[in-house]
mmCIF file of C-alpha atoms in Angstrom:
data_model
loop_
_atom_site.group_PDB
_atom_site.id
_atom_site.type_symbol
_atom_site.label_atom_id
_atom_site.label_comp_id
_atom_site.label_asym_id
_atom_site.label_seq_id
_atom_site.Cartn_x
_atom_site.Cartn_y
_atom_site.Cartn_z
ATOM 1 C CA LEU T 1 0.000 0.000 0.000
ATOM 2 C CA ALA T 2 1.002 3.592 -0.574
ATOM 3 C CA GLN T 3 2.342 5.755 2.205
ATOM 4 C CA THR T 4 -0.563 7.553 3.889
ATOM 5 C CA ASP T 5 0.885 9.194 6.990
ATOM 6 C CA THR T 6 2.047 12.509 5.468
ATOM 7 C CA PRO T 7 -0.370 15.175 4.200
ATOM 8 C CA TYR T 8 -1.080 15.924 0.558
ATOM 9 C CA LYS T 9 0.245 19.123 -0.983
ATOM 10 C CA VAL T 10 0.747 20.703 -4.407
ATOM 11 C CA LEU T 11 4.073 19.213 -5.538
ATOM 12 C CA ASP T 12 4.376 20.867 -8.937
ATOM 13 C CA THR T 13 2.573 23.174 -11.376
ATOM 14 C CA THR T 14 2.992 23.228 -15.152
ATOM 15 C CA GLN T 15 1.786 26.332 -16.993
ATOM 16 C CA LEU T 16 0.985 26.782 -20.667
ATOM 17 C CA MET T 17 -0.349 29.956 -22.257
ATOM 18 C CA GLY T 18 -3.438 29.481 -24.391
ATOM 19 C CA ASN T 19 -7.003 30.421 -25.157
ATOM 20 C CA GLY T 20 -10.458 29.007 -24.498
ATOM 21 C CA GLY T 21 -12.333 27.150 -21.774
ATOM 22 C CA ILE T 22 -11.546 23.803 -20.172
ATOM 23 C CA ASP T 23 -13.540 21.012 -18.538
ATOM 24 C CA TYR T 24 -11.928 17.602 -17.834
ATOM 25 C CA VAL T 25 -8.345 16.362 -17.455
ATOM 26 C CA TYR T 26 -7.389 12.749 -18.239
ATOM 27 C CA ALA T 27 -4.314 10.855 -17.018
ATOM 28 C CA ASP T 28 -3.437 7.979 -19.368
ATOM 29 C CA ASN T 29 -1.606 5.764 -16.887
ATOM 30 C CA ASP T 30 -0.525 3.186 -19.482
ATOM 31 C CA ALA T 31 1.245 5.582 -21.845
ATOM 32 C CA ARG T 32 2.127 8.119 -19.079
ATOM 33 C CA ARG T 33 0.425 11.094 -20.701
ATOM 34 C CA VAL T 34 -1.995 13.796 -19.510
ATOM 35 C CA TYR T 35 -4.645 15.176 -21.896
ATOM 36 C CA VAL T 36 -6.353 18.543 -21.458
ATOM 37 C CA PRO T 37 -8.851 19.737 -24.087
ATOM 38 C CA ARG T 38 -8.867 23.532 -24.277
ATOM 39 C CA GLY T 39 -10.713 25.552 -26.865
ATOM 40 C CA GLY T 40 -10.519 23.633 -30.150
ATOM 41 C CA ASN T 41 -7.327 21.725 -29.321
ATOM 42 C CA THR T 42 -6.056 19.130 -26.840
ATOM 43 C CA PHE T 43 -2.818 19.723 -24.958
ATOM 44 C CA VAL T 44 -0.622 16.789 -23.978
ATOM 45 C CA PHE T 45 1.760 16.595 -21.010
ATOM 46 C CA ASP T 46 4.141 13.918 -19.697
ATOM 47 C CA LEU T 47 2.696 12.269 -16.566
ATOM 48 C CA ASP T 48 6.151 11.717 -15.062
ATOM 49 C CA SER T 49 8.230 14.762 -16.071
ATOM 50 C CA HIS T 50 5.144 17.060 -16.074
ATOM 51 C CA LYS T 51 6.500 18.743 -19.220
ATOM 52 C CA TYR T 52 4.382 19.867 -22.184
ATOM 53 C CA VAL T 53 4.671 17.242 -24.966
ATOM 54 C CA GLY T 54 2.585 18.664 -27.797
ATOM 55 C CA THR T 55 -0.863 19.567 -29.109
ATOM 56 C CA VAL T 56 -3.531 17.584 -30.923
ATOM 57 C CA THR T 57 -4.814 20.363 -33.169
ATOM 58 C CA ASN T 58 -8.464 20.670 -34.201
ATOM 59 C CA VAL T 59 -9.541 18.106 -31.597
ATOM 60 C CA GLY T 60 -11.185 19.634 -28.520
ATOM 61 C CA GLY T 61 -14.196 19.230 -26.298
ATOM 62 C CA HIS T 62 -14.941 18.304 -22.694
ATOM 63 C CA GLY T 63 -12.786 15.270 -21.930
ATOM 64 C CA VAL T 64 -10.562 12.596 -23.459
ATOM 65 C CA ALA T 65 -10.470 8.785 -23.427
ATOM 66 C CA ILE T 66 -7.569 6.707 -24.736
ATOM 67 C CA ASP T 67 -7.629 3.138 -26.071
ATOM 68 C CA THR T 68 -4.141 1.786 -25.404
ATOM 69 C CA LYS T 69 -4.508 -1.202 -27.764
ATOM 70 C CA THR T 70 -5.279 0.816 -30.894
ATOM 71 C CA HIS T 71 -3.422 4.013 -29.874
ATOM 72 C CA HIS T 72 -6.604 5.915 -30.634
ATOM 73 C CA GLY T 73 -7.805 8.868 -28.596
ATOM 74 C CA PHE T 74 -11.277 10.419 -28.463
ATOM 75 C CA ALA T 75 -12.488 13.840 -27.302
ATOM 76 C CA SER T 76 -16.102 14.254 -26.164
ATOM 77 C CA SER T 77 -17.676 16.924 -28.331
ATOM 78 C CA SER T 78 -20.171 17.124 -31.166
ATOM 79 C CA PRO T 79 -18.807 15.702 -33.419
ATOM 80 C CA VAL T 80 -16.438 13.482 -31.419
ATOM 81 C CA GLY T 81 -12.815 14.012 -32.467
ATOM 82 C CA MET T 82 -10.679 10.874 -33.006
ATOM 83 C CA PHE T 83 -6.884 11.063 -33.060
ATOM 84 C CA ASP T 84 -3.710 8.975 -33.156
ATOM 85 C CA THR T 85 -1.891 9.111 -29.793
ATOM 86 C CA GLY T 86 1.503 8.401 -31.403
ATOM 87 C CA THR T 87 1.491 11.105 -34.065
ATOM 88 C CA MET T 88 -0.962 13.359 -32.154
ATOM 89 C CA GLU T 89 -2.728 13.874 -35.494
ATOM 90 C CA LYS T 90 -6.488 13.997 -35.987
ATOM 91 C CA ILE T 91 -7.935 10.916 -37.706
ATOM 92 C CA LYS T 92 -11.562 11.948 -38.213
ATOM 93 C CA ASP T 93 -14.796 13.353 -36.804
ATOM 94 C CA ILE T 94 -17.494 10.974 -35.560
ATOM 95 C CA GLN T 95 -21.063 12.262 -35.776
ATOM 96 C CA VAL T 96 -23.026 11.669 -32.555
ATOM 97 C CA SER T 97 -26.382 12.799 -31.162
ATOM 98 C CA GLY T 98 -27.101 14.479 -27.830
ATOM 99 C CA ARG T 99 -24.855 16.890 -25.943
ATOM 100 C CA PRO T 100 -21.597 15.028 -25.143
ATOM 101 C CA ASP T 101 -19.945 15.781 -21.804
ATOM 102 C CA GLY T 102 -18.209 12.998 -19.860
ATOM 103 C CA ILE T 103 -16.213 10.209 -21.537
ATOM 104 C CA LEU T 104 -14.818 6.842 -20.427
ATOM 105 C CA LEU T 105 -13.000 3.903 -21.958
ATOM 106 C CA GLU T 106 -15.130 1.116 -20.455
ATOM 107 C CA PRO T 107 -13.012 -2.025 -19.815
ATOM 108 C CA PHE T 108 -15.756 -4.706 -19.840
ATOM 109 C CA THR T 109 -17.009 -3.824 -23.338
ATOM 110 C CA GLY T 110 -13.757 -2.307 -24.619
ATOM 111 C CA LYS T 111 -15.816 0.574 -25.988
ATOM 112 C CA VAL T 112 -15.535 4.343 -25.554
ATOM 113 C CA PHE T 113 -18.633 5.638 -23.749
ATOM 114 C CA ILE T 114 -19.760 9.233 -24.321
ATOM 115 C CA PHE T 115 -22.135 10.673 -21.702
ATOM 116 C CA SER T 116 -24.636 13.315 -22.780
ATOM 117 C CA HIS T 117 -26.781 15.918 -21.054
ATOM 118 C CA GLN T 118 -29.678 14.943 -23.293
ATOM 119 C CA SER T 119 -30.950 11.885 -25.178
ATOM 120 C CA PRO T 120 -29.332 9.575 -26.144
ATOM 121 C CA SER T 121 -27.664 9.487 -22.720
ATOM 122 C CA ILE T 122 -24.791 7.151 -23.626
ATOM 123 C CA THR T 123 -23.210 6.687 -27.056
ATOM 124 C CA MET T 124 -20.794 3.794 -27.501
ATOM 125 C CA ILE T 125 -17.917 4.018 -29.980
ATOM 126 C CA ASP T 126 -15.764 1.175 -31.308
ATOM 127 C CA PRO T 127 -12.223 2.462 -30.627
ATOM 128 C CA ALA T 128 -10.590 0.557 -33.491
ATOM 129 C CA GLU T 129 -12.931 1.739 -36.251
ATOM 130 C CA GLY T 130 -14.181 4.967 -34.712
ATOM 131 C CA THR T 131 -17.793 4.041 -35.441
ATOM 132 C CA VAL T 132 -20.899 4.347 -33.262
ATOM 133 C CA SER T 133 -21.793 0.841 -32.050
ATOM 134 C CA GLY T 134 -24.936 1.667 -30.064
ATOM 135 C CA THR T 135 -26.677 3.947 -27.590
ATOM 136 C CA ILE T 136 -28.278 3.544 -24.162
ATOM 137 C CA ASP T 137 -30.898 5.979 -22.941
ATOM 138 C CA VAL T 138 -30.796 6.644 -19.213
ATOM 139 C CA GLY T 139 -32.664 9.957 -18.970
ATOM 140 C CA GLY T 140 -31.357 13.056 -17.208
ATOM 141 C CA ALA T 141 -28.039 14.894 -17.495
ATOM 142 C CA MET T 142 -25.109 12.438 -17.413
ATOM 143 C CA GLU T 143 -21.843 13.458 -15.761
ATOM 144 C CA GLN T 144 -18.966 11.247 -14.556
ATOM 145 C CA ALA T 145 -19.158 7.431 -14.673
ATOM 146 C CA GLN T 146 -17.282 4.460 -13.208
ATOM 147 C CA SER T 147 -17.186 0.825 -14.310
ATOM 148 C CA ASP T 148 -16.577 -2.158 -12.029
ATOM 149 C CA GLY T 149 -14.922 -3.920 -14.986
ATOM 150 C CA GLN T 150 -17.339 -6.842 -14.644
ATOM 151 C CA GLY T 151 -20.413 -5.588 -16.448
ATOM 152 C CA LYS T 152 -21.823 -2.865 -14.176
ATOM 153 C CA LEU T 153 -21.592 0.816 -15.008
ATOM 154 C CA TYR T 154 -22.478 3.590 -12.549
ATOM 155 C CA VAL T 155 -23.305 7.078 -13.876
ATOM 156 C CA ASP T 156 -24.046 10.376 -12.118
ATOM 157 C CA VAL T 157 -27.447 11.747 -13.163
ATOM 158 C CA GLU T 158 -26.821 15.330 -12.163
ATOM 159 C CA ASP T 159 -30.264 16.923 -12.507
ATOM 160 C CA GLU T 160 -32.040 13.977 -10.814
ATOM 161 C CA LYS T 161 -29.606 13.707 -7.863
ATOM 162 C CA LYS T 162 -29.239 10.003 -8.589
ATOM 163 C CA VAL T 163 -26.689 7.422 -9.711
ATOM 164 C CA ALA T 164 -27.865 5.202 -12.574
ATOM 165 C CA VAL T 165 -26.841 1.546 -12.667
ATOM 166 C CA VAL T 166 -26.404 0.107 -16.172
ATOM 167 C CA ASP T 167 -26.077 -3.631 -16.926
ATOM 168 C CA LEU T 168 -23.527 -3.829 -19.741
ATOM 169 C CA LYS T 169 -24.491 -7.410 -20.585
ATOM 170 C CA THR T 170 -28.021 -6.348 -21.533
ATOM 171 C CA MET T 171 -27.160 -2.675 -22.234
ATOM 172 C CA LYS T 172 -30.078 -1.568 -20.077
ATOM 173 C CA VAL T 173 -30.592 0.635 -17.027
ATOM 174 C CA VAL T 174 -31.228 -1.643 -14.033
ATOM 175 C CA THR T 175 -32.115 1.027 -11.487
ATOM 176 C CA LYS T 176 -31.280 4.520 -10.254
ATOM 177 C CA TYR T 177 -30.026 5.065 -6.711
ATOM 178 C CA ASP T 178 -31.559 8.126 -5.051
ATOM 179 C CA LEU T 179 -28.826 10.011 -3.176
ATOM 180 C CA GLY T 180 -31.281 11.253 -0.548
ATOM 181 C CA SER T 181 -32.669 14.568 0.663
ATOM 182 C CA ASN T 182 -29.236 15.852 1.794
ATOM 183 C CA ALA T 183 -27.635 15.376 -1.632
ATOM 184 C CA GLY T 184 -26.715 17.974 -4.205
ATOM 185 C CA GLU T 185 -26.143 17.502 -7.939
ATOM 186 C CA PRO T 186 -23.545 14.738 -8.468
ATOM 187 C CA GLY T 187 -20.646 15.650 -10.749
ATOM 188 C CA GLY T 188 -17.677 13.540 -9.665
ATOM 189 C CA LEU T 189 -17.875 9.819 -8.937
ATOM 190 C CA GLY T 190 -15.532 7.388 -7.195
ATOM 191 C CA LEU T 191 -15.883 3.600 -6.980
ATOM 192 C CA ASP T 192 -14.213 1.212 -4.560
ATOM 193 C CA VAL T 193 -14.565 -1.890 -6.758
ATOM 194 C CA LYS T 194 -13.393 -4.340 -4.081
ATOM 195 C CA ASN T 195 -15.834 -3.231 -1.374
ATOM 196 C CA HIS T 196 -18.644 -2.099 -3.724
ATOM 197 C CA ILE T 197 -18.753 1.497 -2.433
ATOM 198 C CA LEU T 198 -19.720 4.567 -4.497
ATOM 199 C CA PHE T 199 -18.645 8.134 -3.676
ATOM 200 C CA ALA T 200 -20.967 10.676 -5.332
ATOM 201 C CA MET T 201 -19.412 14.164 -5.233
ATOM 202 C CA CYS T 202 -22.245 16.710 -5.226
ATOM 203 C CA ALA T 203 -22.601 20.470 -5.685
ATOM 204 C CA ASN T 204 -25.472 22.647 -4.399
ATOM 205 C CA PRO T 205 -25.153 21.547 -1.537
ATOM 206 C CA SER T 206 -21.508 20.473 -1.452
ATOM 207 C CA VAL T 207 -21.443 16.939 -0.056
ATOM 208 C CA CYS T 208 -20.021 13.507 -0.781
ATOM 209 C CA VAL T 209 -22.765 10.876 -0.563
ATOM 210 C CA VAL T 210 -21.265 7.446 0.175
ATOM 211 C CA VAL T 211 -23.451 4.652 -1.206
ATOM 212 C CA ASN T 212 -23.489 0.842 -1.167
ATOM 213 C CA ALA T 213 -23.029 0.004 -4.865
ATOM 214 C CA ASP T 214 -25.029 -3.236 -4.566
ATOM 215 C CA ASP T 215 -28.293 -1.915 -3.120
ATOM 216 C CA GLY T 216 -28.081 1.909 -3.214
ATOM 217 C CA LYS T 217 -28.202 2.336 0.552
ATOM 218 C CA VAL T 218 -26.723 5.690 1.642
ATOM 219 C CA LEU T 219 -23.971 4.935 4.181
ATOM 220 C CA THR T 220 -22.994 8.491 5.118
ATOM 221 C CA THR T 221 -22.810 12.069 3.840
ATOM 222 C CA LEU T 222 -19.623 14.134 4.228
ATOM 223 C CA PRO T 223 -18.899 17.843 3.609
ATOM 224 C CA LEU T 224 -16.976 19.073 0.549
ATOM 225 C CA GLY T 225 -15.684 22.425 -0.678
ATOM 226 C CA ASN T 226 -17.761 24.415 -3.196
ATOM 227 C CA GLY T 227 -18.060 23.600 -6.884
ATOM 228 C CA THR T 228 -17.022 19.967 -7.263
ATOM 229 C CA ASP T 229 -16.946 18.591 -10.810
ATOM 230 C CA GLY T 230 -14.573 15.666 -10.472
ATOM 231 C CA GLY T 231 -13.459 12.930 -8.153
ATOM 232 C CA GLY T 232 -12.499 9.320 -7.841
ATOM 233 C CA PHE T 233 -11.152 6.575 -5.630
ATOM 234 C CA ASN T 234 -7.596 5.298 -5.202
ATOM 235 C CA PRO T 235 -7.546 1.627 -4.068
ATOM 236 C CA ALA T 236 -3.819 1.868 -3.263
ATOM 237 C CA THR T 237 -4.472 4.400 -0.486
ATOM 238 C CA MET T 238 -8.162 3.566 0.232
ATOM 239 C CA GLU T 239 -8.995 7.235 -0.313
ATOM 240 C CA ALA T 240 -11.656 8.992 -2.345
ATOM 241 C CA TRP T 241 -11.102 12.568 -3.493
ATOM 242 C CA SER T 242 -13.133 15.483 -4.813
ATOM 243 C CA SER T 243 -11.766 18.517 -6.676
ATOM 244 C CA GLN T 244 -13.558 21.849 -6.231
ATOM 245 C CA ARG T 245 -13.771 25.169 -8.053
ATOM 246 C CA ASP T 246 -13.155 27.066 -4.789
ATOM 247 C CA GLY T 247 -9.516 25.903 -4.846
ATOM 248 C CA THR T 248 -9.845 22.936 -2.495
ATOM 249 C CA LEU T 249 -9.277 19.206 -2.892
ATOM 250 C CA THR T 250 -11.091 17.041 -0.347
ATOM 251 C CA ILE T 251 -9.493 13.709 0.639
ATOM 252 C CA ILE T 252 -11.832 11.108 2.177
ATOM 253 C CA LYS T 253 -10.408 8.072 3.992
ATOM 254 C CA GLU T 254 -12.194 4.727 3.870
ATOM 255 C CA SER T 255 -11.004 3.031 7.081
ATOM 256 C CA SER T 256 -13.425 0.132 6.535
ATOM 257 C CA PRO T 257 -16.451 -0.508 4.275
ATOM 258 C CA THR T 258 -18.589 1.185 6.932
ATOM 259 C CA SER T 259 -16.232 3.932 8.163
ATOM 260 C CA PHE T 260 -15.517 7.113 6.175
ATOM 261 C CA ALA T 261 -14.108 10.510 7.186
ATOM 262 C CA VAL T 262 -12.729 13.675 5.609
ATOM 263 C CA GLU T 263 -8.997 13.235 6.115
ATOM 264 C CA GLN T 264 -7.670 16.460 4.608
ATOM 265 C CA THR T 265 -8.666 19.583 2.680
ATOM 266 C CA VAL T 266 -5.802 20.530 0.356
ATOM 267 C CA GLN T 267 -5.444 24.104 -0.910
ATOM 268 C CA THR T 268 -5.055 24.013 -4.708
ATOM 269 C CA LYS T 269 -6.022 26.896 -7.033
ATOM 270 C CA SER T 270 -9.308 28.619 -7.759
ATOM 271 C CA GLY T 271 -11.062 26.933 -10.680
ATOM 272 C CA CYS T 272 -9.399 23.526 -10.253
ATOM 273 C CA LYS T 273 -12.687 21.603 -10.317
ATOM 274 C CA THR T 274 -11.754 18.500 -12.345
ATOM 275 C CA SER T 275 -9.092 15.883 -11.679
ATOM 276 C CA SER T 276 -7.574 12.557 -12.644
ATOM 277 C CA LEU T 277 -5.381 9.977 -10.880
ATOM 278 C CA ASP T 278 -1.754 9.043 -11.564
ATOM 279 C CA THR T 279 -1.952 5.453 -10.275
ATOM 280 C CA LYS T 280 1.814 4.871 -10.377
ATOM 281 C CA ASN T 281 2.758 7.839 -8.191
ATOM 282 C CA ASN T 282 -0.550 8.102 -6.241
ATOM 283 C CA GLN T 283 -0.827 11.723 -7.335
ATOM 284 C CA ILE T 284 -3.940 13.673 -8.293
ATOM 285 C CA VAL T 285 -3.721 15.844 -11.407
ATOM 286 C CA LEU T 286 -5.908 18.981 -11.498
ATOM 287 C CA ILE T 287 -6.438 21.754 -14.047
ATOM 288 C CA CYS T 288 -7.605 25.368 -14.058
ATOM 289 C CA THR T 289 -7.014 28.533 -16.040
ATOM 290 C CA GLU T 290 -5.816 31.983 -15.019
ATOM 291 C CA ARG T 291 -6.906 34.944 -17.102
ATOM 292 C CA ALA T 292 -4.183 37.038 -18.638
ATOM 293 C CA PRO T 293 -3.904 40.500 -17.025
ATOM 294 C CA GLY T 294 -6.398 42.872 -18.638
ATOM 295 C CA ALA T 295 -8.458 40.118 -20.283
ATOM 296 C CA PRO T 296 -12.222 40.636 -19.903
ATOM 297 C CA THR T 297 -14.014 38.568 -17.264
ATOM 298 C CA PRO T 298 -16.464 36.099 -18.838
ATOM 299 C CA ALA T 299 -20.075 36.495 -17.688
ATOM 300 C CA PRO T 300 -21.143 33.761 -15.252
ATOM 301 C CA ALA T 301 -23.923 31.382 -16.341
ATOM 302 C CA THR T 302 -26.223 32.279 -13.463
ATOM 303 C CA ASN T 303 -29.474 31.495 -15.243
ATOM 304 C CA ALA T 304 -28.494 28.015 -16.455
ATOM 305 C CA PRO T 305 -30.896 25.214 -15.579
ATOM 306 C CA PRO T 306 -29.877 22.514 -13.077
ATOM 307 C CA GLY T 307 -27.323 20.165 -14.568
ATOM 308 C CA GLN T 308 -25.746 22.967 -16.622
ATOM 309 C CA ARG T 309 -24.280 25.205 -13.930
ATOM 310 C CA ARG T 310 -20.787 23.798 -13.646
ATOM 311 C CA GLY T 311 -19.403 25.541 -16.704
ATOM 312 C CA GLY T 312 -15.745 25.497 -17.663
ATOM 313 C CA GLY T 313 -12.909 25.574 -15.161
ATOM 314 C CA GLY T 314 -12.069 28.946 -16.638
ATOM 315 C CA ARG T 315 -14.038 29.979 -19.693
ATOM 316 C CA GLY T 316 -13.045 32.046 -22.623
ATOM 317 C CA GLY T 317 -10.159 34.458 -22.991
ATOM 318 C CA PRO T 318 -6.392 34.163 -23.125
ATOM 319 C CA GLY T 319 -4.421 33.067 -20.075
ATOM 320 C CA ASN T 320 -2.424 30.298 -18.484
ATOM 321 C CA LEU T 321 -3.563 26.722 -18.304
ATOM 322 C CA ASP T 322 -2.362 25.412 -14.929
ATOM 323 C CA VAL T 323 -1.782 21.686 -14.449
ATOM 324 C CA LEU T 324 -1.325 20.870 -10.758
ATOM 325 C CA TRP T 325 0.226 17.686 -9.354
ATOM 326 C CA VAL T 326 -0.904 16.903 -5.809
ATOM 327 C CA GLY T 327 0.671 14.119 -3.758
ATOM 328 C CA ARG T 328 2.508 13.214 -0.586
#
């Protein structure tokens, strides 16, 4: 197991000047790369040296998924951009329906899953051919998802304050777990596969709802910072985490399958609301943007309906992209 007795802190920050909004960051642990879509491009960093590697031009969107076998990458947007991870060149656009947001390479099916804020909820893409192989309608605004690798997929349904359970053998929604009256809108999601525990990271109000993945029973509710839009679970440390727009990263310790507590609140940077895990180094990678001096402030989306309030981690104008590396 990883060392867990020293506190987390920001170990390093990589900055890259650019333009446009951001949403998700993705750590490709197999090929040791970090992908950050920004504006109409995707920026690539080395997961070990933290240095900027290059840019996939004309491929942007919300998030990225990588298929290690085919060396094909995909960015969730409409259309979905497909690229070669070796050459960092665009291969093609894939026409999809809905409003793509989250994205996941799902290990049980071997397909890339695109999660939408409107119907069809999930679009599946064959990573070798880059073709749509099917859709699943869940209903509601999909956000982050986690797979148990054995045929069950769990997806945040943000506007319903629920987690949907999808059977990947039948490609149907089995049930939706209600997160309870104390829950907010789930954005980030962690899954302890071994103990069958879900961690739903919610905004408005800011809480982590811990749920039994087998029956949907709410085990406990813990406080988070404001503006979560990402999270996960690290089995090596038995910790869940949630990244927040207010510049905090909440670390939650699972002492046993029935005992959970906020272990630490790490100061990061304002806007760092999405995150990904470096499984080799047990580090959490976060992203945000800083406006260039004198650049106009983008108007906040105050009148957006539920499920559309998270916005970018720094919308619009020119400024630095900050990639933060948090660890012990």
